[in-house]
Amino acid sequence: MKTLPRALQFFRPERARILGVLALMLAGIGANLLKPWPVAAVVDALGGARGSDAHHFAAEALLYAVALLGITLMHGGLNAWQNFLAIGIGLRGLRRVRNEVFDKLQRLSLRFHHSRNTGDLLHRAAWDTYSFQTLFQQGLMTTVSAALTFVLMVVVMLRLNVKLTLVALATVPMVWALRSAFRSTAAPSGAA
């Protein structure tokens, strides 16, 4: 965590694009939060459909299915656009890191280069620097997206039904403990 601010400096020139990614992320989360409503409307209508209402229900169900399809396509499009921008940001940050590493390698003495394994230096310059792109795309963006989705979903659930939301949230510590227990038993015996 100490090196995170230093690592994020390589993404500082991308501030405007990062704000665009965050805006697309919020829009995508919003579209994702809309998905249950057409399904809920169909289930609610299904419970009350009898006799002459069945024809009306079929038309209503088709309308909700089209709405769900539209929401799903919108969600997919927003996510694709967000990923496209995030990949570009990650690649430009990676280029900055690699340029700095290459500049540093060029400034080092010949004695340093003769005392080191060339393959090790090349591997570090090419693949260790790749972790910057991974940090941004899979680390930072995924964490922010998951946290925002969780918080917004809890807000929506609280507005719908406070008691049911509290019951659902009460299971989180148990799920977390089970996850930790399974993770520790699944870890290789030599791993810390």
Short mmCIF file of N, CA and C in Angstrom, two decimals:
data_model
loop_
_atom_site.label_atom_id
_atom_site.label_comp_id
_atom_site.label_asym_id
_atom_site.label_seq_id
_atom_site.Cartn_x
_atom_site.Cartn_y
_atom_site.Cartn_z
N MET A 1 0.82 -1.21 0.00
CA MET A 1 0.00 0.00 0.00
C MET A 1 0.86 1.26 0.00
N LYS A 2 2.09 1.16 0.53
CA LYS A 2 2.95 2.34 0.56
C LYS A 2 3.34 2.78 -0.85
N THR A 3 3.49 1.81 -1.73
CA THR A 3 3.94 2.14 -3.10
C THR A 3 2.78 2.49 -4.03
N LEU A 4 1.54 2.31 -3.58
CA LEU A 4 0.40 2.58 -4.45
C LEU A 4 0.36 4.03 -4.94
N PRO A 5 0.51 5.04 -4.06
CA PRO A 5 0.49 6.42 -4.58
C PRO A 5 1.59 6.67 -5.61
N ARG A 6 2.77 6.10 -5.38
CA ARG A 6 3.86 6.27 -6.34
C ARG A 6 3.53 5.61 -7.67
N ALA A 7 2.92 4.43 -7.60
CA ALA A 7 2.54 3.72 -8.83
C ALA A 7 1.47 4.49 -9.59
N LEU A 8 0.54 5.10 -8.87
CA LEU A 8 -0.56 5.81 -9.52
C LEU A 8 -0.11 7.12 -10.18
N GLN A 9 1.11 7.59 -9.84
CA GLN A 9 1.62 8.81 -10.48
C GLN A 9 1.76 8.63 -12.00
N PHE A 10 1.98 7.40 -12.42
CA PHE A 10 2.14 7.15 -13.86
C PHE A 10 0.81 7.31 -14.61
N PHE A 11 -0.29 7.35 -13.86
CA PHE A 11 -1.61 7.51 -14.48
C PHE A 11 -2.14 8.94 -14.32
N ARG A 12 -1.37 9.81 -13.71
CA ARG A 12 -1.82 11.19 -13.47
C ARG A 12 -2.20 11.93 -14.75
N PRO A 13 -1.46 11.78 -15.85
CA PRO A 13 -1.87 12.49 -17.08
C PRO A 13 -3.20 12.00 -17.65
N GLU A 14 -3.72 10.91 -17.14
CA GLU A 14 -4.97 10.34 -17.67
C GLU A 14 -6.19 10.73 -16.82
N ARG A 15 -6.06 11.78 -16.01
CA ARG A 15 -7.15 12.13 -15.08
C ARG A 15 -8.50 12.29 -15.78
N ALA A 16 -8.53 12.99 -16.90
CA ALA A 16 -9.81 13.22 -17.60
C ALA A 16 -10.40 11.89 -18.08
N ARG A 17 -9.57 11.03 -18.62
CA ARG A 17 -10.07 9.73 -19.08
C ARG A 17 -10.52 8.86 -17.91
N ILE A 18 -9.80 8.95 -16.79
CA ILE A 18 -10.19 8.18 -15.61
C ILE A 18 -11.56 8.63 -15.11
N LEU A 19 -11.80 9.94 -15.15
CA LEU A 19 -13.14 10.45 -14.77
C LEU A 19 -14.20 9.92 -15.73
N GLY A 20 -13.86 9.82 -17.02
CA GLY A 20 -14.78 9.24 -18.00
C GLY A 20 -15.07 7.78 -17.70
N VAL A 21 -14.03 7.04 -17.33
CA VAL A 21 -14.21 5.62 -16.96
C VAL A 21 -15.10 5.50 -15.74
N LEU A 22 -14.88 6.37 -14.74
CA LEU A 22 -15.72 6.33 -13.54
C LEU A 22 -17.17 6.68 -13.85
N ALA A 23 -17.38 7.65 -14.76
CA ALA A 23 -18.75 8.00 -15.15
C ALA A 23 -19.42 6.83 -15.86
N LEU A 24 -18.69 6.18 -16.77
CA LEU A 24 -19.24 5.01 -17.45
C LEU A 24 -19.50 3.87 -16.47
N MET A 25 -18.61 3.73 -15.48
CA MET A 25 -18.79 2.69 -14.47
C MET A 25 -20.07 2.94 -13.68
N LEU A 26 -20.31 4.19 -13.27
CA LEU A 26 -21.54 4.51 -12.54
C LEU A 26 -22.78 4.26 -13.40
N ALA A 27 -22.71 4.65 -14.67
CA ALA A 27 -23.85 4.41 -15.57
C ALA A 27 -24.09 2.92 -15.75
N GLY A 28 -23.01 2.14 -15.89
CA GLY A 28 -23.15 0.69 -16.02
C GLY A 28 -23.73 0.05 -14.78
N ILE A 29 -23.28 0.52 -13.61
CA ILE A 29 -23.83 -0.01 -12.35
C ILE A 29 -25.31 0.35 -12.26
N GLY A 30 -25.65 1.57 -12.65
CA GLY A 30 -27.06 1.97 -12.64
C GLY A 30 -27.91 1.10 -13.55
N ALA A 31 -27.39 0.81 -14.75
CA ALA A 31 -28.13 -0.07 -15.67
C ALA A 31 -28.26 -1.47 -15.09
N ASN A 32 -27.21 -1.94 -14.43
CA ASN A 32 -27.25 -3.27 -13.81
C ASN A 32 -28.28 -3.33 -12.68
N LEU A 33 -28.41 -2.22 -11.95
CA LEU A 33 -29.38 -2.17 -10.85
C LEU A 33 -30.82 -2.13 -11.37
N LEU A 34 -31.00 -1.74 -12.63
CA LEU A 34 -32.35 -1.71 -13.22
C LEU A 34 -32.84 -3.09 -13.67
N LYS A 35 -31.93 -4.03 -13.87
CA LYS A 35 -32.29 -5.34 -14.42
C LYS A 35 -33.36 -6.09 -13.63
N PRO A 36 -33.36 -6.07 -12.30
CA PRO A 36 -34.38 -6.85 -11.58
C PRO A 36 -35.81 -6.32 -11.73
N TRP A 37 -35.99 -5.04 -12.06
CA TRP A 37 -37.34 -4.49 -12.08
C TRP A 37 -38.25 -5.11 -13.15
N PRO A 38 -37.84 -5.29 -14.37
CA PRO A 38 -38.75 -5.95 -15.33
C PRO A 38 -39.08 -7.38 -14.92
N VAL A 39 -38.09 -8.09 -14.36
CA VAL A 39 -38.33 -9.46 -13.91
C VAL A 39 -39.34 -9.46 -12.76
N ALA A 40 -39.18 -8.53 -11.82
CA ALA A 40 -40.10 -8.44 -10.69
C ALA A 40 -41.52 -8.11 -11.16
N ALA A 41 -41.61 -7.22 -12.16
CA ALA A 41 -42.94 -6.87 -12.68
C ALA A 41 -43.61 -8.07 -13.33
N VAL A 42 -42.84 -8.89 -14.06
CA VAL A 42 -43.41 -10.09 -14.69
C VAL A 42 -43.86 -11.07 -13.63
N VAL A 43 -43.05 -11.29 -12.60
CA VAL A 43 -43.41 -12.23 -11.53
C VAL A 43 -44.65 -11.73 -10.79
N ASP A 44 -44.71 -10.43 -10.50
CA ASP A 44 -45.90 -9.88 -9.83
C ASP A 44 -47.14 -10.02 -10.70
N ALA A 45 -47.01 -9.76 -12.00
CA ALA A 45 -48.16 -9.88 -12.91
C ALA A 45 -48.56 -11.33 -13.07
N LEU A 46 -47.59 -12.23 -13.04
CA LEU A 46 -47.88 -13.66 -13.18
C LEU A 46 -48.74 -14.16 -12.04
N GLY A 47 -48.50 -13.62 -10.86
CA GLY A 47 -49.29 -14.03 -9.69
C GLY A 47 -50.74 -13.61 -9.80
N GLY A 48 -51.02 -12.53 -10.54
CA GLY A 48 -52.39 -12.05 -10.63
C GLY A 48 -53.07 -12.35 -11.96
N ALA A 49 -52.42 -13.08 -12.86
CA ALA A 49 -52.99 -13.35 -14.19
C ALA A 49 -53.95 -14.53 -14.13
N ARG A 50 -55.24 -14.26 -14.42
CA ARG A 50 -56.26 -15.32 -14.44
C ARG A 50 -57.27 -15.02 -15.54
N GLY A 51 -57.69 -16.01 -16.24
CA GLY A 51 -58.77 -15.88 -17.23
C GLY A 51 -58.46 -14.86 -18.30
N SER A 52 -59.29 -13.81 -18.37
CA SER A 52 -59.16 -12.82 -19.43
C SER A 52 -57.91 -11.96 -19.25
N ASP A 53 -57.35 -11.99 -18.04
CA ASP A 53 -56.13 -11.22 -17.81
C ASP A 53 -54.92 -11.87 -18.47
N ALA A 54 -55.03 -13.13 -18.86
CA ALA A 54 -53.88 -13.85 -19.41
C ALA A 54 -53.37 -13.19 -20.69
N HIS A 55 -54.31 -12.72 -21.57
CA HIS A 55 -53.89 -12.07 -22.81
C HIS A 55 -53.18 -10.75 -22.49
N HIS A 56 -53.75 -10.01 -21.54
CA HIS A 56 -53.13 -8.75 -21.12
C HIS A 56 -51.75 -9.03 -20.52
N PHE A 57 -51.65 -10.11 -19.74
CA PHE A 57 -50.38 -10.48 -19.12
C PHE A 57 -49.31 -10.80 -20.17
N ALA A 58 -49.68 -11.50 -21.25
CA ALA A 58 -48.73 -11.87 -22.30
C ALA A 58 -48.15 -10.61 -22.95
N ALA A 59 -49.00 -9.63 -23.24
CA ALA A 59 -48.53 -8.39 -23.84
C ALA A 59 -47.62 -7.63 -22.87
N GLU A 60 -48.01 -7.63 -21.60
CA GLU A 60 -47.21 -6.94 -20.58
C GLU A 60 -45.86 -7.64 -20.39
N ALA A 61 -45.88 -8.99 -20.40
CA ALA A 61 -44.64 -9.75 -20.24
C ALA A 61 -43.70 -9.50 -21.40
N LEU A 62 -44.24 -9.38 -22.61
CA LEU A 62 -43.42 -9.10 -23.79
C LEU A 62 -42.78 -7.71 -23.66
N LEU A 63 -43.55 -6.74 -23.18
CA LEU A 63 -43.03 -5.40 -22.98
C LEU A 63 -41.88 -5.40 -21.97
N TYR A 64 -42.07 -6.13 -20.87
CA TYR A 64 -41.01 -6.21 -19.85
C TYR A 64 -39.79 -6.96 -20.38
N ALA A 65 -40.00 -7.97 -21.21
CA ALA A 65 -38.87 -8.71 -21.80
C ALA A 65 -38.06 -7.80 -22.72
N VAL A 66 -38.76 -6.97 -23.50
CA VAL A 66 -38.07 -6.02 -24.37
C VAL A 66 -37.31 -4.99 -23.52
N ALA A 67 -37.93 -4.55 -22.42
CA ALA A 67 -37.26 -3.60 -21.52
C ALA A 67 -36.00 -4.23 -20.93
N LEU A 68 -36.10 -5.49 -20.50
CA LEU A 68 -34.95 -6.19 -19.92
C LEU A 68 -33.84 -6.35 -20.97
N LEU A 69 -34.22 -6.68 -22.21
CA LEU A 69 -33.24 -6.81 -23.28
C LEU A 69 -32.54 -5.47 -23.53
N GLY A 70 -33.32 -4.39 -23.55
CA GLY A 70 -32.74 -3.06 -23.76
C GLY A 70 -31.78 -2.68 -22.64
N ILE A 71 -32.18 -2.95 -21.39
CA ILE A 71 -31.32 -2.65 -20.25
C ILE A 71 -30.03 -3.47 -20.32
N THR A 72 -30.16 -4.75 -20.67
CA THR A 72 -28.99 -5.64 -20.76
C THR A 72 -28.04 -5.17 -21.86
N LEU A 73 -28.59 -4.78 -23.02
CA LEU A 73 -27.74 -4.27 -24.10
C LEU A 73 -27.06 -2.96 -23.71
N MET A 74 -27.79 -2.09 -23.02
CA MET A 74 -27.21 -0.83 -22.57
C MET A 74 -26.09 -1.10 -21.57
N HIS A 75 -26.32 -2.03 -20.63
CA HIS A 75 -25.31 -2.38 -19.62
C HIS A 75 -24.06 -2.94 -20.31
N GLY A 76 -24.26 -3.83 -21.28
CA GLY A 76 -23.13 -4.41 -22.00
C GLY A 76 -22.35 -3.36 -22.78
N GLY A 77 -23.07 -2.46 -23.43
CA GLY A 77 -22.40 -1.39 -24.18
C GLY A 77 -21.60 -0.46 -23.29
N LEU A 78 -22.18 -0.08 -22.15
CA LEU A 78 -21.46 0.78 -21.21
C LEU A 78 -20.21 0.09 -20.67
N ASN A 79 -20.34 -1.21 -20.34
CA ASN A 79 -19.18 -1.96 -19.83
C ASN A 79 -18.09 -2.09 -20.89
N ALA A 80 -18.50 -2.33 -22.15
CA ALA A 80 -17.51 -2.45 -23.23
C ALA A 80 -16.77 -1.13 -23.42
N TRP A 81 -17.49 -0.03 -23.41
CA TRP A 81 -16.87 1.28 -23.58
C TRP A 81 -15.94 1.58 -22.42
N GLN A 82 -16.39 1.27 -21.19
CA GLN A 82 -15.57 1.48 -20.00
C GLN A 82 -14.28 0.64 -20.08
N ASN A 83 -14.39 -0.62 -20.48
CA ASN A 83 -13.22 -1.48 -20.58
C ASN A 83 -12.25 -0.97 -21.66
N PHE A 84 -12.80 -0.51 -22.77
CA PHE A 84 -11.97 0.02 -23.85
C PHE A 84 -11.14 1.20 -23.34
N LEU A 85 -11.79 2.14 -22.64
CA LEU A 85 -11.08 3.29 -22.10
C LEU A 85 -10.07 2.88 -21.03
N ALA A 86 -10.47 1.96 -20.14
CA ALA A 86 -9.58 1.53 -19.06
C ALA A 86 -8.34 0.81 -19.60
N ILE A 87 -8.52 0.00 -20.65
CA ILE A 87 -7.37 -0.69 -21.25
C ILE A 87 -6.41 0.34 -21.86
N GLY A 88 -6.94 1.35 -22.52
CA GLY A 88 -6.10 2.40 -23.09
C GLY A 88 -5.33 3.15 -22.01
N ILE A 89 -6.01 3.47 -20.91
CA ILE A 89 -5.34 4.15 -19.80
C ILE A 89 -4.24 3.27 -19.23
N GLY A 90 -4.55 1.99 -19.04
CA GLY A 90 -3.56 1.06 -18.50
C GLY A 90 -2.35 0.93 -19.41
N LEU A 91 -2.58 0.86 -20.71
CA LEU A 91 -1.46 0.73 -21.66
C LEU A 91 -0.60 1.99 -21.70
N ARG A 92 -1.24 3.17 -21.63
CA ARG A 92 -0.45 4.40 -21.62
C ARG A 92 0.35 4.53 -20.33
N GLY A 93 -0.23 4.12 -19.19
CA GLY A 93 0.52 4.11 -17.94
C GLY A 93 1.68 3.13 -18.00
N LEU A 94 1.44 1.97 -18.59
CA LEU A 94 2.49 0.96 -18.75
C LEU A 94 3.63 1.50 -19.62
N ARG A 95 3.28 2.22 -20.69
CA ARG A 95 4.31 2.81 -21.55
C ARG A 95 5.16 3.80 -20.77
N ARG A 96 4.54 4.61 -19.91
CA ARG A 96 5.30 5.57 -19.10
C ARG A 96 6.27 4.85 -18.16
N VAL A 97 5.78 3.79 -17.53
CA VAL A 97 6.64 3.02 -16.61
C VAL A 97 7.81 2.42 -17.37
N ARG A 98 7.53 1.79 -18.50
CA ARG A 98 8.60 1.15 -19.26
C ARG A 98 9.60 2.17 -19.80
N ASN A 99 9.12 3.34 -20.21
CA ASN A 99 10.04 4.39 -20.66
C ASN A 99 10.97 4.82 -19.53
N GLU A 100 10.41 4.96 -18.33
CA GLU A 100 11.24 5.36 -17.18
C GLU A 100 12.25 4.27 -16.83
N VAL A 101 11.82 3.01 -16.85
CA VAL A 101 12.74 1.91 -16.57
C VAL A 101 13.84 1.85 -17.63
N PHE A 102 13.48 2.01 -18.89
CA PHE A 102 14.46 1.98 -19.96
C PHE A 102 15.46 3.13 -19.83
N ASP A 103 14.95 4.33 -19.51
CA ASP A 103 15.85 5.48 -19.29
C ASP A 103 16.81 5.20 -18.15
N LYS A 104 16.31 4.60 -17.08
CA LYS A 104 17.15 4.28 -15.92
C LYS A 104 18.21 3.24 -16.32
N LEU A 105 17.81 2.22 -17.07
CA LEU A 105 18.77 1.20 -17.50
C LEU A 105 19.87 1.80 -18.38
N GLN A 106 19.52 2.77 -19.20
CA GLN A 106 20.52 3.41 -20.06
C GLN A 106 21.50 4.26 -19.27
N ARG A 107 21.08 4.80 -18.14
CA ARG A 107 21.95 5.65 -17.33
C ARG A 107 22.88 4.85 -16.42
N LEU A 108 22.59 3.54 -16.25
CA LEU A 108 23.43 2.72 -15.38
C LEU A 108 24.78 2.44 -16.04
N SER A 109 25.76 2.18 -15.22
CA SER A 109 27.13 1.98 -15.73
C SER A 109 27.25 0.64 -16.45
N LEU A 110 28.32 0.54 -17.27
CA LEU A 110 28.60 -0.72 -17.94
C LEU A 110 28.94 -1.80 -16.91
N ARG A 111 29.58 -1.42 -15.83
CA ARG A 111 29.91 -2.38 -14.77
C ARG A 111 28.64 -3.04 -14.23
N PHE A 112 27.61 -2.22 -14.02
CA PHE A 112 26.34 -2.78 -13.55
C PHE A 112 25.80 -3.81 -14.54
N HIS A 113 25.79 -3.47 -15.81
CA HIS A 113 25.23 -4.37 -16.83
C HIS A 113 26.06 -5.64 -17.00
N HIS A 114 27.38 -5.54 -16.84
CA HIS A 114 28.23 -6.73 -16.95
C HIS A 114 28.06 -7.65 -15.75
N SER A 115 27.68 -7.09 -14.61
CA SER A 115 27.54 -7.92 -13.40
C SER A 115 26.14 -8.53 -13.27
N ARG A 116 25.24 -8.20 -14.16
CA ARG A 116 23.86 -8.70 -14.09
C ARG A 116 23.57 -9.64 -15.25
N ASN A 117 22.60 -10.51 -15.03
CA ASN A 117 22.12 -11.41 -16.06
C ASN A 117 21.22 -10.62 -17.01
N THR A 118 21.53 -10.61 -18.27
CA THR A 118 20.75 -9.85 -19.26
C THR A 118 19.31 -10.30 -19.32
N GLY A 119 19.10 -11.60 -19.26
CA GLY A 119 17.72 -12.13 -19.30
C GLY A 119 16.89 -11.64 -18.13
N ASP A 120 17.52 -11.55 -16.94
CA ASP A 120 16.81 -11.06 -15.76
C ASP A 120 16.40 -9.59 -15.94
N LEU A 121 17.32 -8.79 -16.46
CA LEU A 121 17.00 -7.37 -16.69
C LEU A 121 15.88 -7.21 -17.71
N LEU A 122 15.95 -7.99 -18.79
CA LEU A 122 14.91 -7.92 -19.81
C LEU A 122 13.55 -8.36 -19.25
N HIS A 123 13.58 -9.42 -18.47
CA HIS A 123 12.33 -9.92 -17.88
C HIS A 123 11.72 -8.87 -16.96
N ARG A 124 12.55 -8.27 -16.13
CA ARG A 124 12.03 -7.23 -15.21
C ARG A 124 11.49 -6.03 -15.98
N ALA A 125 12.23 -5.62 -17.01
CA ALA A 125 11.79 -4.45 -17.78
C ALA A 125 10.50 -4.72 -18.53
N ALA A 126 10.32 -5.95 -19.00
CA ALA A 126 9.13 -6.26 -19.81
C ALA A 126 7.96 -6.72 -18.96
N TRP A 127 8.19 -7.65 -18.04
CA TRP A 127 7.07 -8.30 -17.36
C TRP A 127 6.79 -7.77 -15.97
N ASP A 128 7.80 -7.38 -15.23
CA ASP A 128 7.52 -6.81 -13.91
C ASP A 128 6.79 -5.48 -14.04
N THR A 129 7.11 -4.74 -15.09
CA THR A 129 6.42 -3.47 -15.30
C THR A 129 4.96 -3.68 -15.72
N TYR A 130 4.66 -4.85 -16.28
CA TYR A 130 3.28 -5.15 -16.69
C TYR A 130 2.31 -5.09 -15.52
N SER A 131 2.84 -5.28 -14.30
CA SER A 131 1.97 -5.24 -13.12
C SER A 131 1.32 -3.88 -12.93
N PHE A 132 1.88 -2.81 -13.52
CA PHE A 132 1.25 -1.50 -13.42
C PHE A 132 -0.08 -1.47 -14.15
N GLN A 133 -0.11 -2.06 -15.34
CA GLN A 133 -1.36 -2.12 -16.08
C GLN A 133 -2.37 -2.99 -15.34
N THR A 134 -1.90 -4.12 -14.82
CA THR A 134 -2.77 -5.03 -14.06
C THR A 134 -3.30 -4.33 -12.82
N LEU A 135 -2.43 -3.57 -12.14
CA LEU A 135 -2.83 -2.83 -10.95
C LEU A 135 -3.99 -1.90 -11.27
N PHE A 136 -3.90 -1.20 -12.39
CA PHE A 136 -4.95 -0.25 -12.73
C PHE A 136 -6.23 -0.94 -13.15
N GLN A 137 -6.12 -1.87 -14.13
CA GLN A 137 -7.32 -2.48 -14.69
C GLN A 137 -7.98 -3.48 -13.75
N GLN A 138 -7.23 -4.51 -13.35
CA GLN A 138 -7.85 -5.55 -12.54
C GLN A 138 -7.87 -5.21 -11.05
N GLY A 139 -6.94 -4.38 -10.61
CA GLY A 139 -6.89 -4.05 -9.20
C GLY A 139 -7.79 -2.89 -8.83
N LEU A 140 -7.40 -1.71 -9.27
CA LEU A 140 -8.08 -0.49 -8.87
C LEU A 140 -9.50 -0.39 -9.43
N MET A 141 -9.66 -0.58 -10.74
CA MET A 141 -10.98 -0.44 -11.35
C MET A 141 -11.96 -1.50 -10.85
N THR A 142 -11.49 -2.73 -10.70
CA THR A 142 -12.37 -3.80 -10.22
C THR A 142 -12.80 -3.55 -8.78
N THR A 143 -11.86 -3.08 -7.95
CA THR A 143 -12.18 -2.79 -6.55
C THR A 143 -13.19 -1.67 -6.44
N VAL A 144 -12.96 -0.59 -7.19
CA VAL A 144 -13.90 0.55 -7.16
C VAL A 144 -15.27 0.12 -7.66
N SER A 145 -15.31 -0.64 -8.74
CA SER A 145 -16.58 -1.09 -9.31
C SER A 145 -17.34 -1.99 -8.32
N ALA A 146 -16.63 -2.93 -7.71
CA ALA A 146 -17.29 -3.84 -6.75
C ALA A 146 -17.80 -3.08 -5.54
N ALA A 147 -17.01 -2.15 -5.02
CA ALA A 147 -17.43 -1.37 -3.85
C ALA A 147 -18.64 -0.50 -4.17
N LEU A 148 -18.61 0.19 -5.32
CA LEU A 148 -19.75 1.02 -5.71
C LEU A 148 -21.01 0.19 -5.94
N THR A 149 -20.85 -0.95 -6.60
CA THR A 149 -22.00 -1.83 -6.85
C THR A 149 -22.61 -2.28 -5.54
N PHE A 150 -21.77 -2.69 -4.60
CA PHE A 150 -22.27 -3.16 -3.30
C PHE A 150 -23.01 -2.05 -2.57
N VAL A 151 -22.41 -0.87 -2.49
CA VAL A 151 -23.03 0.24 -1.76
C VAL A 151 -24.35 0.64 -2.40
N LEU A 152 -24.37 0.80 -3.73
CA LEU A 152 -25.60 1.21 -4.40
C LEU A 152 -26.68 0.14 -4.32
N MET A 153 -26.27 -1.14 -4.38
CA MET A 153 -27.25 -2.21 -4.27
C MET A 153 -27.88 -2.23 -2.87
N VAL A 154 -27.06 -1.98 -1.84
CA VAL A 154 -27.60 -1.93 -0.48
C VAL A 154 -28.57 -0.76 -0.34
N VAL A 155 -28.23 0.38 -0.95
CA VAL A 155 -29.13 1.54 -0.89
C VAL A 155 -30.48 1.21 -1.54
N VAL A 156 -30.44 0.59 -2.72
CA VAL A 156 -31.68 0.22 -3.41
C VAL A 156 -32.46 -0.79 -2.57
N MET A 157 -31.76 -1.79 -2.03
CA MET A 157 -32.44 -2.80 -1.21
C MET A 157 -33.09 -2.18 0.03
N LEU A 158 -32.39 -1.23 0.66
CA LEU A 158 -32.95 -0.56 1.84
C LEU A 158 -34.22 0.22 1.49
N ARG A 159 -34.24 0.81 0.31
CA ARG A 159 -35.44 1.56 -0.11
C ARG A 159 -36.62 0.62 -0.38
N LEU A 160 -36.31 -0.61 -0.83
CA LEU A 160 -37.38 -1.56 -1.13
C LEU A 160 -37.92 -2.24 0.12
N ASN A 161 -37.00 -2.73 0.98
CA ASN A 161 -37.43 -3.47 2.17
C ASN A 161 -36.29 -3.49 3.18
N VAL A 162 -36.44 -2.71 4.25
CA VAL A 162 -35.38 -2.56 5.24
C VAL A 162 -35.11 -3.88 5.97
N LYS A 163 -36.17 -4.56 6.40
CA LYS A 163 -35.99 -5.80 7.18
C LYS A 163 -35.29 -6.89 6.36
N LEU A 164 -35.75 -7.07 5.13
CA LEU A 164 -35.14 -8.09 4.26
C LEU A 164 -33.67 -7.74 3.95
N THR A 165 -33.38 -6.46 3.79
CA THR A 165 -32.00 -6.04 3.55
C THR A 165 -31.12 -6.35 4.74
N LEU A 166 -31.61 -6.07 5.95
CA LEU A 166 -30.83 -6.36 7.15
C LEU A 166 -30.59 -7.85 7.32
N VAL A 167 -31.59 -8.66 6.98
CA VAL A 167 -31.41 -10.12 7.04
C VAL A 167 -30.33 -10.55 6.04
N ALA A 168 -30.40 -10.01 4.84
CA ALA A 168 -29.41 -10.36 3.81
C ALA A 168 -28.01 -9.92 4.23
N LEU A 169 -27.90 -8.72 4.80
CA LEU A 169 -26.59 -8.23 5.23
C LEU A 169 -26.05 -8.99 6.44
N ALA A 170 -26.94 -9.56 7.24
CA ALA A 170 -26.50 -10.33 8.40
C ALA A 170 -25.73 -11.59 7.99
N THR A 171 -25.95 -12.05 6.77
CA THR A 171 -25.24 -13.25 6.31
C THR A 171 -23.83 -12.93 5.80
N VAL A 172 -23.52 -11.65 5.58
CA VAL A 172 -22.22 -11.28 5.01
C VAL A 172 -21.05 -11.74 5.89
N PRO A 173 -21.07 -11.50 7.22
CA PRO A 173 -19.94 -11.98 8.03
C PRO A 173 -19.76 -13.50 7.97
N MET A 174 -20.87 -14.24 7.93
CA MET A 174 -20.77 -15.69 7.86
C MET A 174 -20.16 -16.12 6.51
N VAL A 175 -20.61 -15.50 5.43
CA VAL A 175 -20.06 -15.82 4.11
C VAL A 175 -18.58 -15.47 4.06
N TRP A 176 -18.21 -14.34 4.64
CA TRP A 176 -16.82 -13.91 4.66
C TRP A 176 -15.96 -14.91 5.45
N ALA A 177 -16.48 -15.37 6.60
CA ALA A 177 -15.74 -16.34 7.41
C ALA A 177 -15.58 -17.66 6.67
N LEU A 178 -16.65 -18.13 6.01
CA LEU A 178 -16.56 -19.37 5.23
C LEU A 178 -15.57 -19.23 4.08
N ARG A 179 -15.60 -18.09 3.43
CA ARG A 179 -14.66 -17.84 2.33
C ARG A 179 -13.23 -17.89 2.84
N SER A 180 -12.99 -17.25 3.96
CA SER A 180 -11.64 -17.26 4.53
C SER A 180 -11.21 -18.66 4.93
N ALA A 181 -12.15 -19.44 5.50
CA ALA A 181 -11.83 -20.81 5.92
C ALA A 181 -11.50 -21.68 4.71
N PHE A 182 -12.31 -21.60 3.66
CA PHE A 182 -12.03 -22.38 2.45
C PHE A 182 -10.75 -21.93 1.77
N ARG A 183 -10.50 -20.64 1.81
CA ARG A 183 -9.29 -20.12 1.18
C ARG A 183 -8.04 -20.63 1.89
N SER A 184 -8.08 -20.70 3.23
CA SER A 184 -6.92 -21.16 3.98
C SER A 184 -6.70 -22.68 3.81
N THR A 185 -7.80 -23.43 3.65
CA THR A 185 -7.63 -24.89 3.45
C THR A 185 -7.22 -25.21 2.01
N ALA A 186 -7.57 -24.32 1.07
CA ALA A 186 -7.23 -24.56 -0.33
C ALA A 186 -5.83 -24.11 -0.67
N ALA A 187 -5.22 -23.29 0.21
CA ALA A 187 -3.88 -22.79 -0.05
C ALA A 187 -2.87 -23.93 0.00
N PRO A 188 -1.85 -23.90 -0.84
CA PRO A 188 -0.80 -24.94 -0.80
C PRO A 188 -0.12 -24.94 0.56
N SER A 189 0.38 -26.07 0.95
CA SER A 189 0.95 -26.23 2.30
C SER A 189 2.14 -25.32 2.52
N GLY A 190 2.89 -24.97 1.48
CA GLY A 190 4.05 -24.10 1.64
C GLY A 190 3.72 -22.63 1.59
N ALA A 191 2.47 -22.27 1.21
CA ALA A 191 2.11 -20.86 1.07
C ALA A 191 1.83 -20.25 2.41
N ALA A 192 2.08 -18.95 2.51
CA ALA A 192 1.83 -18.25 3.78
C ALA A 192 0.44 -17.66 3.76
#
